[in-house]
Amino acid sequence: MSNNKLLWLLLCVLCCTIADALEIDLMTPISESPEDLNVQRVINSRILPGYMFGRSVKKIKASEELLQDTIMNIESNSEFIIYASLRLAASRSGALFSISHSQRKLILLDLSTRGTGAATRVFLRYRSTSDSTKTVVFKDVEELGDRKYHTVLLHISDVIGDNGKKISSVTLYVDCEPFGKAETDSPISSIFSYKGTLLSRLEFRIAQRGFANKIHSQFGGILEKMILIFKRPVRDLIDGPECGTGLGALSRHALPEPGLTATRKGT
């Protein structure tokens, strides 16, 4: 088979995979009416629209439909990707998004950053089978701390742990390069399936955390894009136009071993 035919087949497979993929846009609550939320629309050097967040931002709560779509797809898929294009401008703890139980003040799923420069950290909080919030921490993510635009990907997939039980593998990519890998205590796909998880009691916040009318841990910086991607392998994403690295880019990089750059802890 000639190289041209092989490339054509690879492109066909990639296009079919993208066509079957499902994306949930977490920026929808903001893009519909940013002015009402005290969010400033900006144009960066790449001529892409973005949204700047400061401390005066109002409550940004996702719709019930967006929450339902998120829950349904996380529960029904063994893997998914969190994709964000952003620029950090504050060292304080800031949540990119947060799903929590408003009555129990329990976080179910939450992605946040903290720190600046070489001390920048990325946190993934999740509800464990022990009905408490656990945290995966990626330390010293220096690439995100330079106050420039970056792409953050978290690939989350269900795997079987050393104890024979289902858990999740979490891999962080920064600018489409693998940064670190960790494992959770229990699968992310089951965080909504425990007793007492009523839809009416869940708070889905964007660029902040909060319960009822309270707001805290506001994201400080600019968000261009933040989506959840289902039914698309992470390799296809990195080899695709979102990363602009061309076919076969991921094969040039070795994935880090679990535990090298991430830690687990309870909160």
mmCIF file of C-alpha atoms in Angstrom:
data_model
loop_
_atom_site.group_PDB
_atom_site.id
_atom_site.type_symbol
_atom_site.label_atom_id
_atom_site.label_comp_id
_atom_site.label_asym_id
_atom_site.label_seq_id
_atom_site.Cartn_x
_atom_site.Cartn_y
_atom_site.Cartn_z
ATOM 1 C CA MET A 1 0.000 0.000 0.000
ATOM 2 C CA SER A 2 1.379 3.404 -0.962
ATOM 3 C CA ASN A 3 2.054 6.108 1.610
ATOM 4 C CA ASN A 4 -0.670 8.304 0.056
ATOM 5 C CA LYS A 5 -3.310 5.577 0.429
ATOM 6 C CA LEU A 6 -2.235 4.870 4.004
ATOM 7 C CA LEU A 7 -2.457 8.562 4.899
ATOM 8 C CA TRP A 8 -5.886 8.771 3.262
ATOM 9 C CA LEU A 9 -7.137 5.806 5.310
ATOM 10 C CA LEU A 10 -5.788 7.332 8.517
ATOM 11 C CA LEU A 11 -7.538 10.609 7.741
ATOM 12 C CA CYS A 12 -10.808 8.778 7.045
ATOM 13 C CA VAL A 13 -10.601 6.957 10.383
ATOM 14 C CA LEU A 14 -9.848 10.234 12.172
ATOM 15 C CA CYS A 15 -12.764 12.040 10.492
ATOM 16 C CA CYS A 16 -15.191 9.213 11.342
ATOM 17 C CA THR A 17 -14.040 9.251 14.968
ATOM 18 C CA ILE A 18 -14.552 13.015 15.229
ATOM 19 C CA ALA A 19 -18.015 12.692 13.653
ATOM 20 C CA ASP A 20 -19.076 10.182 16.334
ATOM 21 C CA ALA A 21 -17.670 12.253 19.198
ATOM 22 C CA LEU A 22 -19.900 14.186 21.574
ATOM 23 C CA GLU A 23 -18.947 17.553 23.050
ATOM 24 C CA ILE A 24 -20.588 19.422 25.936
ATOM 25 C CA ASP A 25 -19.778 23.132 25.949
ATOM 26 C CA LEU A 26 -19.331 24.304 29.550
ATOM 27 C CA MET A 27 -19.006 27.921 28.401
ATOM 28 C CA THR A 28 -22.665 28.095 27.328
ATOM 29 C CA PRO A 29 -23.904 29.781 30.554
ATOM 30 C CA ILE A 30 -21.326 32.542 29.993
ATOM 31 C CA SER A 31 -21.454 33.069 26.235
ATOM 32 C CA GLU A 32 -25.224 33.626 26.312
ATOM 33 C CA SER A 33 -25.016 36.794 28.453
ATOM 34 C CA PRO A 34 -21.507 37.649 29.756
ATOM 35 C CA GLU A 35 -22.394 41.266 30.586
ATOM 36 C CA ASP A 36 -25.097 40.184 33.038
ATOM 37 C CA LEU A 37 -22.490 38.108 34.891
ATOM 38 C CA ASN A 38 -19.805 40.828 35.051
ATOM 39 C CA VAL A 39 -17.647 38.765 32.702
ATOM 40 C CA GLN A 40 -15.623 40.727 30.161
ATOM 41 C CA ARG A 41 -15.405 39.499 26.582
ATOM 42 C CA VAL A 42 -11.844 39.822 25.213
ATOM 43 C CA ILE A 43 -9.954 39.163 21.986
ATOM 44 C CA ASN A 44 -6.452 37.783 22.453
ATOM 45 C CA SER A 45 -3.451 37.766 20.160
ATOM 46 C CA ARG A 46 -4.726 34.646 18.386
ATOM 47 C CA ILE A 47 -7.928 36.504 17.381
ATOM 48 C CA LEU A 48 -10.074 34.082 19.351
ATOM 49 C CA PRO A 49 -12.884 35.214 21.657
ATOM 50 C CA GLY A 50 -12.326 34.692 25.359
ATOM 51 C CA TYR A 51 -13.866 35.673 28.683
ATOM 52 C CA MET A 52 -12.021 37.424 31.496
ATOM 53 C CA PHE A 53 -12.975 36.644 35.091
ATOM 54 C CA GLY A 54 -12.304 38.772 38.159
ATOM 55 C CA ARG A 55 -13.518 38.877 41.745
ATOM 56 C CA SER A 56 -16.679 40.837 40.868
ATOM 57 C CA VAL A 57 -18.152 38.027 38.744
ATOM 58 C CA LYS A 58 -21.696 37.034 39.705
ATOM 59 C CA LYS A 59 -23.047 33.531 40.241
ATOM 60 C CA ILE A 60 -22.590 31.422 37.099
ATOM 61 C CA LYS A 61 -24.808 28.372 37.355
ATOM 62 C CA ALA A 62 -25.238 25.867 34.546
ATOM 63 C CA SER A 63 -28.738 24.987 33.422
ATOM 64 C CA GLU A 64 -30.465 21.810 34.543
ATOM 65 C CA GLU A 65 -30.257 20.540 30.961
ATOM 66 C CA LEU A 66 -26.477 21.023 30.881
ATOM 67 C CA LEU A 67 -26.164 19.256 34.236
ATOM 68 C CA GLN A 68 -28.321 16.344 33.064
ATOM 69 C CA ASP A 69 -26.298 15.937 29.863
ATOM 70 C CA THR A 70 -23.062 15.961 31.859
ATOM 71 C CA ILE A 71 -24.277 13.371 34.374
ATOM 72 C CA MET A 72 -25.745 11.064 31.723
ATOM 73 C CA ASN A 73 -22.597 11.039 29.606
ATOM 74 C CA ILE A 74 -20.134 10.630 32.483
ATOM 75 C CA GLU A 75 -22.172 7.690 33.802
ATOM 76 C CA SER A 76 -22.567 5.997 30.408
ATOM 77 C CA ASN A 77 -18.974 6.323 29.162
ATOM 78 C CA SER A 78 -15.864 4.596 30.463
ATOM 79 C CA GLU A 79 -13.672 7.535 29.449
ATOM 80 C CA PHE A 80 -13.913 11.230 28.661
ATOM 81 C CA ILE A 81 -11.734 14.306 28.236
ATOM 82 C CA ILE A 82 -11.853 17.713 29.906
ATOM 83 C CA TYR A 83 -10.476 20.244 27.409
ATOM 84 C CA ALA A 84 -9.760 23.862 28.349
ATOM 85 C CA SER A 85 -7.964 26.723 26.630
ATOM 86 C CA LEU A 86 -7.017 29.344 29.212
ATOM 87 C CA ARG A 87 -4.677 31.956 30.609
ATOM 88 C CA LEU A 88 -4.109 32.055 34.372
ATOM 89 C CA ALA A 89 -3.779 35.539 35.856
ATOM 90 C CA ALA A 90 -4.118 34.923 39.602
ATOM 91 C CA SER A 91 -2.260 32.701 42.062
ATOM 92 C CA ARG A 92 -5.289 32.165 44.297
ATOM 93 C CA SER A 93 -7.272 28.943 44.163
ATOM 94 C CA GLY A 94 -9.726 29.138 41.282
ATOM 95 C CA ALA A 95 -12.219 26.558 40.039
ATOM 96 C CA LEU A 96 -12.721 26.072 36.314
ATOM 97 C CA PHE A 97 -15.953 24.240 37.089
ATOM 98 C CA SER A 98 -17.508 22.580 40.111
ATOM 99 C CA ILE A 99 -20.413 20.175 40.665
ATOM 100 C CA SER A 100 -21.408 19.875 44.313
ATOM 101 C CA HIS A 101 -24.226 18.780 46.616
ATOM 102 C CA SER A 102 -25.670 22.052 47.911
ATOM 103 C CA GLN A 103 -27.284 20.562 51.022
ATOM 104 C CA ARG A 104 -24.324 18.473 52.178
ATOM 105 C CA LYS A 105 -21.590 20.867 50.929
ATOM 106 C CA LEU A 106 -19.944 17.878 49.230
ATOM 107 C CA ILE A 107 -17.968 18.240 45.989
ATOM 108 C CA LEU A 108 -18.773 15.597 43.359
ATOM 109 C CA LEU A 109 -16.497 16.772 40.534
ATOM 110 C CA ASP A 110 -14.299 19.853 40.452
ATOM 111 C CA LEU A 111 -11.306 21.076 38.434
ATOM 112 C CA SER A 112 -9.189 23.932 39.802
ATOM 113 C CA THR A 113 -5.738 25.533 39.808
ATOM 114 C CA ARG A 114 -3.640 27.334 42.416
ATOM 115 C CA GLY A 115 -0.264 29.019 42.559
ATOM 116 C CA THR A 116 1.989 30.797 40.096
ATOM 117 C CA GLY A 117 5.210 30.060 38.222
ATOM 118 C CA ALA A 118 6.830 26.735 39.067
ATOM 119 C CA ALA A 119 4.504 26.320 42.067
ATOM 120 C CA THR A 120 1.332 26.120 39.937
ATOM 121 C CA ARG A 121 -0.839 23.108 40.760
ATOM 122 C CA VAL A 122 -3.836 21.455 39.114
ATOM 123 C CA PHE A 123 -6.461 19.778 41.318
ATOM 124 C CA LEU A 124 -9.133 17.263 40.345
ATOM 125 C CA ARG A 125 -11.609 16.703 43.176
ATOM 126 C CA TYR A 126 -14.134 13.879 43.001
ATOM 127 C CA ARG A 127 -16.663 12.053 45.136
ATOM 128 C CA SER A 128 -15.382 8.641 46.182
ATOM 129 C CA THR A 129 -17.281 5.469 47.047
ATOM 130 C CA SER A 130 -16.694 6.325 50.717
ATOM 131 C CA ASP A 131 -19.011 9.328 50.077
ATOM 132 C CA SER A 132 -16.257 11.850 50.747
ATOM 133 C CA THR A 133 -14.303 14.194 48.492
ATOM 134 C CA LYS A 134 -10.886 12.971 47.324
ATOM 135 C CA THR A 135 -8.297 14.984 45.406
ATOM 136 C CA VAL A 136 -5.743 14.235 42.705
ATOM 137 C CA VAL A 137 -2.973 16.869 42.718
ATOM 138 C CA PHE A 138 -0.596 17.596 39.850
ATOM 139 C CA LYS A 139 2.298 19.589 41.316
ATOM 140 C CA ASP A 140 4.800 22.010 39.791
ATOM 141 C CA VAL A 141 2.917 22.602 36.536
ATOM 142 C CA GLU A 142 5.283 25.419 35.647
ATOM 143 C CA GLU A 143 4.051 25.678 32.061
ATOM 144 C CA LEU A 144 0.695 27.059 33.250
ATOM 145 C CA GLY A 145 2.236 29.631 35.589
ATOM 146 C CA ASP A 146 3.734 32.006 33.008
ATOM 147 C CA ARG A 147 0.471 33.956 32.444
ATOM 148 C CA LYS A 148 0.345 32.975 28.782
ATOM 149 C CA TYR A 149 -2.335 31.042 26.889
ATOM 150 C CA HIS A 150 -2.247 27.265 27.262
ATOM 151 C CA THR A 151 -4.304 24.187 26.536
ATOM 152 C CA VAL A 152 -5.144 21.828 29.398
ATOM 153 C CA LEU A 153 -6.452 18.309 28.796
ATOM 154 C CA LEU A 154 -7.455 15.793 31.436
ATOM 155 C CA HIS A 155 -8.050 12.306 30.077
ATOM 156 C CA ILE A 156 -10.113 10.249 32.532
ATOM 157 C CA SER A 157 -10.732 6.543 31.890
ATOM 158 C CA ASP A 158 -12.015 3.611 33.930
ATOM 159 C CA VAL A 159 -9.396 0.922 34.571
ATOM 160 C CA ILE A 160 -8.955 -2.059 36.891
ATOM 161 C CA GLY A 161 -6.650 -1.264 39.805
ATOM 162 C CA ASP A 162 -4.078 -3.503 41.481
ATOM 163 C CA ASN A 163 -6.741 -4.593 43.980
ATOM 164 C CA GLY A 164 -8.974 -5.865 41.171
ATOM 165 C CA LYS A 165 -11.524 -3.068 41.611
ATOM 166 C CA LYS A 166 -12.558 -0.451 39.089
ATOM 167 C CA ILE A 167 -10.863 2.949 39.480
ATOM 168 C CA SER A 168 -10.021 5.801 37.108
ATOM 169 C CA SER A 169 -6.746 6.694 35.442
ATOM 170 C CA VAL A 170 -6.222 10.464 35.121
ATOM 171 C CA THR A 171 -3.628 11.881 32.710
ATOM 172 C CA LEU A 172 -2.846 15.590 32.494
ATOM 173 C CA TYR A 173 -1.666 17.124 29.211
ATOM 174 C CA VAL A 174 -0.394 20.699 28.977
ATOM 175 C CA ASP A 175 -0.255 22.155 25.470
ATOM 176 C CA CYS A 176 -0.984 18.625 24.248
ATOM 177 C CA GLU A 177 2.173 17.236 25.864
ATOM 178 C CA PRO A 178 1.720 14.559 28.587
ATOM 179 C CA PHE A 179 2.619 16.027 31.979
ATOM 180 C CA GLY A 180 1.588 13.493 34.619
ATOM 181 C CA LYS A 181 -0.563 10.497 35.399
ATOM 182 C CA ALA A 182 -2.395 9.361 38.543
ATOM 183 C CA GLU A 183 -5.094 6.962 39.698
ATOM 184 C CA THR A 184 -8.210 7.649 41.741
ATOM 185 C CA ASP A 185 -9.501 5.580 44.654
ATOM 186 C CA SER A 186 -12.796 4.888 42.845
ATOM 187 C CA PRO A 187 -14.155 5.398 39.317
ATOM 188 C CA ILE A 188 -15.191 8.893 38.220
ATOM 189 C CA SER A 189 -18.022 7.324 36.193
ATOM 190 C CA SER A 190 -19.807 6.390 39.442
ATOM 191 C CA ILE A 191 -19.688 9.769 41.241
ATOM 192 C CA PHE A 192 -23.372 10.485 40.578
ATOM 193 C CA SER A 193 -24.701 6.994 41.331
ATOM 194 C CA TYR A 194 -24.543 7.061 45.128
ATOM 195 C CA LYS A 195 -27.492 7.431 47.459
ATOM 196 C CA GLY A 196 -28.918 10.907 47.923
ATOM 197 C CA THR A 197 -27.705 12.356 44.613
ATOM 198 C CA LEU A 198 -30.856 14.255 43.658
ATOM 199 C CA LEU A 199 -30.610 16.530 40.641
ATOM 200 C CA SER A 200 -32.435 19.341 42.442
ATOM 201 C CA ARG A 201 -29.738 19.428 45.136
ATOM 202 C CA LEU A 202 -26.770 19.682 42.805
ATOM 203 C CA GLU A 203 -24.978 22.948 41.994
ATOM 204 C CA PHE A 204 -23.093 23.110 38.685
ATOM 205 C CA ARG A 205 -20.933 26.248 38.734
ATOM 206 C CA ILE A 206 -18.674 27.543 35.977
ATOM 207 C CA ALA A 207 -15.426 29.430 36.812
ATOM 208 C CA GLN A 208 -16.238 29.257 40.544
ATOM 209 C CA ARG A 209 -17.504 27.133 43.418
ATOM 210 C CA GLY A 210 -20.538 27.869 45.507
ATOM 211 C CA PHE A 211 -23.647 26.730 47.325
ATOM 212 C CA ALA A 212 -27.024 28.500 47.066
ATOM 213 C CA ASN A 213 -26.183 32.207 46.614
ATOM 214 C CA LYS A 214 -22.607 31.958 47.889
ATOM 215 C CA ILE A 215 -19.638 32.325 45.544
ATOM 216 C CA HIS A 216 -16.017 31.454 46.270
ATOM 217 C CA SER A 217 -12.866 30.137 44.579
ATOM 218 C CA GLN A 218 -13.502 32.308 41.516
ATOM 219 C CA PHE A 219 -11.313 31.563 38.520
ATOM 220 C CA GLY A 220 -8.850 34.384 37.860
ATOM 221 C CA GLY A 221 -7.843 34.773 34.237
ATOM 222 C CA ILE A 222 -9.213 34.202 30.747
ATOM 223 C CA LEU A 223 -11.133 31.186 29.484
ATOM 224 C CA GLU A 224 -11.392 30.715 25.722
ATOM 225 C CA LYS A 225 -12.891 27.258 25.627
ATOM 226 C CA MET A 226 -13.942 24.564 28.085
ATOM 227 C CA ILE A 227 -15.656 21.401 26.901
ATOM 228 C CA LEU A 228 -16.234 17.795 27.913
ATOM 229 C CA ILE A 229 -15.479 15.340 25.107
ATOM 230 C CA PHE A 230 -16.969 11.832 24.942
ATOM 231 C CA LYS A 231 -16.568 8.966 22.470
ATOM 232 C CA ARG A 232 -13.269 10.258 21.137
ATOM 233 C CA PRO A 233 -9.887 8.688 21.982
ATOM 234 C CA VAL A 234 -7.369 11.104 23.449
ATOM 235 C CA ARG A 235 -4.853 10.211 20.753
ATOM 236 C CA ASP A 236 -7.261 11.372 18.050
ATOM 237 C CA LEU A 237 -7.703 14.661 19.874
ATOM 238 C CA ILE A 238 -3.976 15.272 20.196
ATOM 239 C CA ASP A 239 -3.389 14.248 16.583
ATOM 240 C CA GLY A 240 -6.273 16.466 15.461
ATOM 241 C CA PRO A 241 -6.761 20.161 14.692
ATOM 242 C CA GLU A 242 -7.312 21.092 18.355
ATOM 243 C CA CYS A 243 -3.627 20.531 18.989
ATOM 244 C CA GLY A 244 -2.322 21.234 15.515
ATOM 245 C CA THR A 245 0.498 18.731 15.912
ATOM 246 C CA GLY A 246 -0.290 16.466 12.955
ATOM 247 C CA LEU A 247 -0.693 12.705 12.695
ATOM 248 C CA GLY A 248 1.476 10.597 14.950
ATOM 249 C CA ALA A 249 2.462 13.370 17.344
ATOM 250 C CA LEU A 250 1.559 11.434 20.473
ATOM 251 C CA SER A 251 3.699 8.467 19.471
ATOM 252 C CA ARG A 252 6.797 10.628 19.908
ATOM 253 C CA HIS A 253 6.080 11.041 23.620
ATOM 254 C CA ALA A 254 6.220 8.453 26.382
ATOM 255 C CA LEU A 255 3.373 8.654 28.875
ATOM 256 C CA PRO A 256 4.552 9.252 32.463
ATOM 257 C CA GLU A 257 4.148 6.469 34.960
ATOM 258 C CA PRO A 258 1.442 6.762 37.671
ATOM 259 C CA GLY A 259 2.568 8.589 40.784
ATOM 260 C CA LEU A 260 5.552 10.393 39.293
ATOM 261 C CA THR A 261 4.011 13.856 39.135
ATOM 262 C CA ALA A 262 0.695 13.536 40.927
ATOM 263 C CA THR A 263 -0.527 12.676 44.399
ATOM 264 C CA ARG A 264 -3.827 11.606 45.928
ATOM 265 C CA LYS A 265 -5.356 12.907 49.100
ATOM 266 C CA GLY A 266 -8.659 13.171 50.905
ATOM 267 C CA THR A 267 -10.331 16.457 51.789
#
